[in-house]
Amino acid sequence: MERENRANNGEDERDVESEGLLDGKEIERNWSGISEKNMTFREPLLVKRVNTTSQIAIVGSNVCPIESLDYEIVENELFKQDWRSRKKIQIFQYILLKWAFALIIGLGTGLVGFFNNIAVENIAGYKLLLATDLMSKDRYFAAFAAFAGCNVVLAIAAGALCAFIAPAAAGSGIPEVKAYLNGIDAYSILAPSTLFVKIFGSILGVSAGFVVGKEGPMVHTGACIASILGQGGSRRYHLTWKWLRYFKNDRDRRDLITCGAAAGVAAAFRAPVGGVLFALEEAASWWRSALLWRTFFTTAVVAIVLRAFIEYCSTGNCGLFGQGGLIMYDVSSAQASYSGADILAVILLGVIGGILGSLYNFLIDKVLRIYSIINERGASFKILLVISISLLTSCCAFGLPWLAQCQACPTDSSVSCPTVGESGNYESFQCASGYYNDLASLFLNTNDDAIRNLFSTSTKKEFNISSLLIFFVAIYFLGIITYGIAIPSGLFIPVILAGACYGRLVGRLFESVSELDTGLYALLGAASFLGGTMRMTVSLCVILLELTNDLLLLPLVMLVLLVSKTVADSFNKGVYDQIVKLKGLPYMEAHAEPYMRQLVARDVVTGPIVMFSGIEKVGTILHALRTTGHNGFPVIDEPPFSESAELCGIVLRSHLLVLLKGKNFSRERVISGEEVLQKYAAFDFAKPGSGKGIKLEDLDIDDEEMDLYIDLHPVTNASPYTVVETMSLAKAAILFRQLGLRHMCVVPKSQGRPPIVGILTRHDFMPEHILGLYPHIKPHKRF
């Protein structure tokens, strides 16, 4: 059988598993920190080798180290023997361990969530108390120096952690988790170092006064905790308990990481049901009822842990940690009665939220592209960018309140005005006794407390319209320019903060005809802006209701989310989808693009395929592994082992490496039979965790062994997913995503031809690849 190893003039061709396609354009810079490569393409399937030790993926104009995950069950002879030999006690152990890990993920994420909040409340609290104390003594310049100095020191610490230890920890982390659950294994996104930097970098970044939240990083943190538990043990740390080996596969790790993502939302918002729905609606690409139960159990554990610590801290044992930190904005005291004018105001809020949200996403995309140029210059430039944004944020937070006029404190004796020594609605700033600065009450507080002030009910005249307008413009643009610098930064809080501000502003404008409290308008504004930026509906609705404890507002929240999402969808995609694309991650969408209906599966199969016989020469296999980056190879049986050439299945590169290292060779082309099953166990071929596994360089094969034969049948997946070559590409793409595949075999429709036409991977479904092959197709055409 003819085999061609697709290489040309010393340039190794990469497997479609590890590549995308370009139409001859140079690769542009990628904002995720990958250095620029000036590579050009002569043919769609030929990629110039840049680094012989790393896999690369080309998606559009972005470069990203990439591997796909093996969600498919490899049904080879070893796997079948392993399942037949498992006893009931082993199955019970496996199920018990799943639930035990869900419990540990909930406990760990809950503890980290509490630690994050108590640390931020105390660090930021003491910083603000220092500045307030100096202000009370009329030492304004000293107060600014102390305020800005503390912010810069904290910002440098957060930026240094990201720049030098774990660059993957920068940003929200939700796009990376979403990509992983889609089947993309981007390098180091769930590594222990990323977890460390995510926790402490988030604390330092939020405490530094940046317009960022710790909610997105908490989702990433929960996923990292789950990923570490799902490594299947570690020989390095002597964690080799046999039970742990059950999790040496991507399917169980995916389920654990889904639980971790849900636990992160539950820990960030005290919203256990919202966390489950967030994982279902936004994070996970694959779902089933059993996963729903474990995810719900995990978030319930988080809720119990947080509740226990809140009770403990309510006695004053946690420093400045009190009502703040673990977000809970109770607006249930306000009467949620509304009229026709309120419905019109809510629809207006939805429209405004959709327009502002789509503009927010557009500007973030532009800012990230600019920051990528700066960040590529090295760690020092990353830190300089962090310092610059920190100084700008400090100047805005301390300087803009001077534009506001002092207001007389309310006569209500139940409130403390001005607020001294604690967070509150009435900060005195430069005002005399008995007066407060409404703009300082928003800027010189933690972001959580600022939201709480905006959500406060029965305080209609607390904030002037001019102050709300100034604060909204500042927060809107500070949130845009802050995201993308080298610190862990969430988008939820900046979006809620800006949305609550313009929501309260609309409430003030409609106060003469409206029955709703301005605090409820702030909540609806936050919902509209969240819907306009993130494009979620059900999960956001439940999270907001759990946050605010006001079920009576449910119809209005649903309405404003639907309106804002509908308006924003007419302009661009959600912010997380845009970031995934900007990072160059080959994300499989839930729906096929309309132009895919014009093509069939064989239309995107490119280049000759590298395949093996069922019993193959060692030298042939080794040559294919050395000259290609393929991760899956078709195995073909030919006479005398079959009546005619037929597809036996697919064998993975990792399994070939294990087989070659074991040196179970023979001098004749004979089937090995039971020998291999006795020599190897299924766990020998299990996917390693964060370890490197066996490399090609680890093999020690001499020249004599190159002419020997090896039987591939025991490790070949005998039941790969196949599609006929005439299946529409749209249908194949939907099947590929829903089944969580890594390889999809394309087989011929007629007999008398080779048994396989080609293999499709996720990069074959990417628009850049398809439109590169067929530039005449119009991607915007709708059916």
CSV table of N, CA, C and O in Angstrom, one decimal, residues 77-78 81 84 664 670-681 711 713-714:
chain,number,residue,atom,x,y,z
A,77,GLU,N,-8.9,-3.6,22.0
A,77,GLU,CA,-9.0,-4.9,22.7
A,77,GLU,C,-8.6,-4.7,24.2
A,77,GLU,O,-9.2,-5.4,25.1
A,78,LEU,N,-7.6,-3.9,24.5
A,78,LEU,CA,-7.2,-3.7,25.9
A,78,LEU,C,-8.3,-3.1,26.7
A,78,LEU,O,-8.5,-3.4,27.9
A,81,GLN,N,-11.0,-5.7,27.4
A,81,GLN,CA,-10.6,-6.6,28.4
A,81,GLN,C,-10.6,-6.0,29.8
A,81,GLN,O,-11.0,-6.7,30.7
A,84,ARG,N,-14.3,-5.9,30.9
A,84,ARG,CA,-14.7,-7.3,31.2
A,84,ARG,C,-14.2,-7.8,32.6
A,84,ARG,O,-14.9,-8.5,33.3
A,664,ASN,N,7.4,-5.0,21.9
A,664,ASN,CA,6.8,-6.3,21.7
A,664,ASN,C,6.8,-6.6,20.2
A,664,ASN,O,5.8,-6.7,19.5
A,670,VAL,N,2.8,-11.5,11.9
A,670,VAL,CA,1.8,-12.4,12.5
A,670,VAL,C,1.0,-11.6,13.6
A,670,VAL,O,1.6,-10.7,14.2
A,671,ILE,N,-0.2,-12.0,13.8
A,671,ILE,CA,-1.0,-11.4,14.9
A,671,ILE,C,-0.5,-11.9,16.2
A,671,ILE,O,-0.3,-13.0,16.4
A,672,SER,N,-0.3,-10.9,17.1
A,672,SER,CA,0.3,-11.2,18.4
A,672,SER,C,-0.6,-12.0,19.3
A,672,SER,O,-0.1,-12.7,20.2
A,673,GLY,N,-1.9,-11.9,19.2
A,673,GLY,CA,-2.8,-12.7,20.0
A,673,GLY,C,-2.9,-12.2,21.4
A,673,GLY,O,-2.9,-11.0,21.7
A,674,GLU,N,-2.9,-13.2,22.4
A,674,GLU,CA,-3.1,-12.8,23.8
A,674,GLU,C,-1.8,-12.3,24.4
A,674,GLU,O,-1.8,-11.8,25.6
A,675,GLU,N,-0.7,-12.3,23.7
A,675,GLU,CA,0.6,-11.9,24.3
A,675,GLU,C,0.5,-10.4,24.8
A,675,GLU,O,1.0,-10.1,25.9
A,676,VAL,N,0.1,-9.6,23.9
A,676,VAL,CA,0.0,-8.2,24.2
A,676,VAL,C,-0.9,-7.9,25.4
A,676,VAL,O,-0.7,-7.1,26.2
A,677,LEU,N,-2.1,-8.6,25.4
A,677,LEU,CA,-3.1,-8.4,26.4
A,677,LEU,C,-2.5,-8.8,27.8
A,677,LEU,O,-2.9,-8.3,28.8
A,678,GLN,N,-1.6,-9.8,27.8
A,678,GLN,CA,-1.0,-10.2,29.1
A,678,GLN,C,0.2,-9.3,29.5
A,678,GLN,O,0.4,-9.1,30.7
A,679,LYS,N,0.8,-8.7,28.5
A,679,LYS,CA,2.0,-7.8,28.8
A,679,LYS,C,1.6,-6.4,29.2
A,679,LYS,O,2.2,-5.8,30.1
A,680,TYR,N,0.5,-5.9,28.7
A,680,TYR,CA,0.0,-4.5,28.9
A,680,TYR,C,-1.3,-4.5,29.7
A,680,TYR,O,-2.1,-5.5,29.5
A,681,ALA,N,-1.5,-3.5,30.4
A,681,ALA,CA,-2.8,-3.2,31.0
A,681,ALA,C,-3.4,-1.9,30.4
A,681,ALA,O,-2.6,-1.1,29.8
A,711,ASP,N,2.3,-5.7,15.9
A,711,ASP,CA,0.8,-5.8,15.7
A,711,ASP,C,0.1,-4.6,16.4
A,711,ASP,O,0.2,-4.4,17.6
A,713,HIS,N,-3.3,-4.1,16.2
A,713,HIS,CA,-4.7,-4.4,16.5
A,713,HIS,C,-5.1,-4.2,17.9
A,713,HIS,O,-6.1,-3.6,18.2
A,714,PRO,N,-4.3,-4.6,18.9
A,714,PRO,CA,-4.7,-4.5,20.3
A,714,PRO,C,-4.9,-3.1,20.8
A,714,PRO,O,-5.7,-2.8,21.7
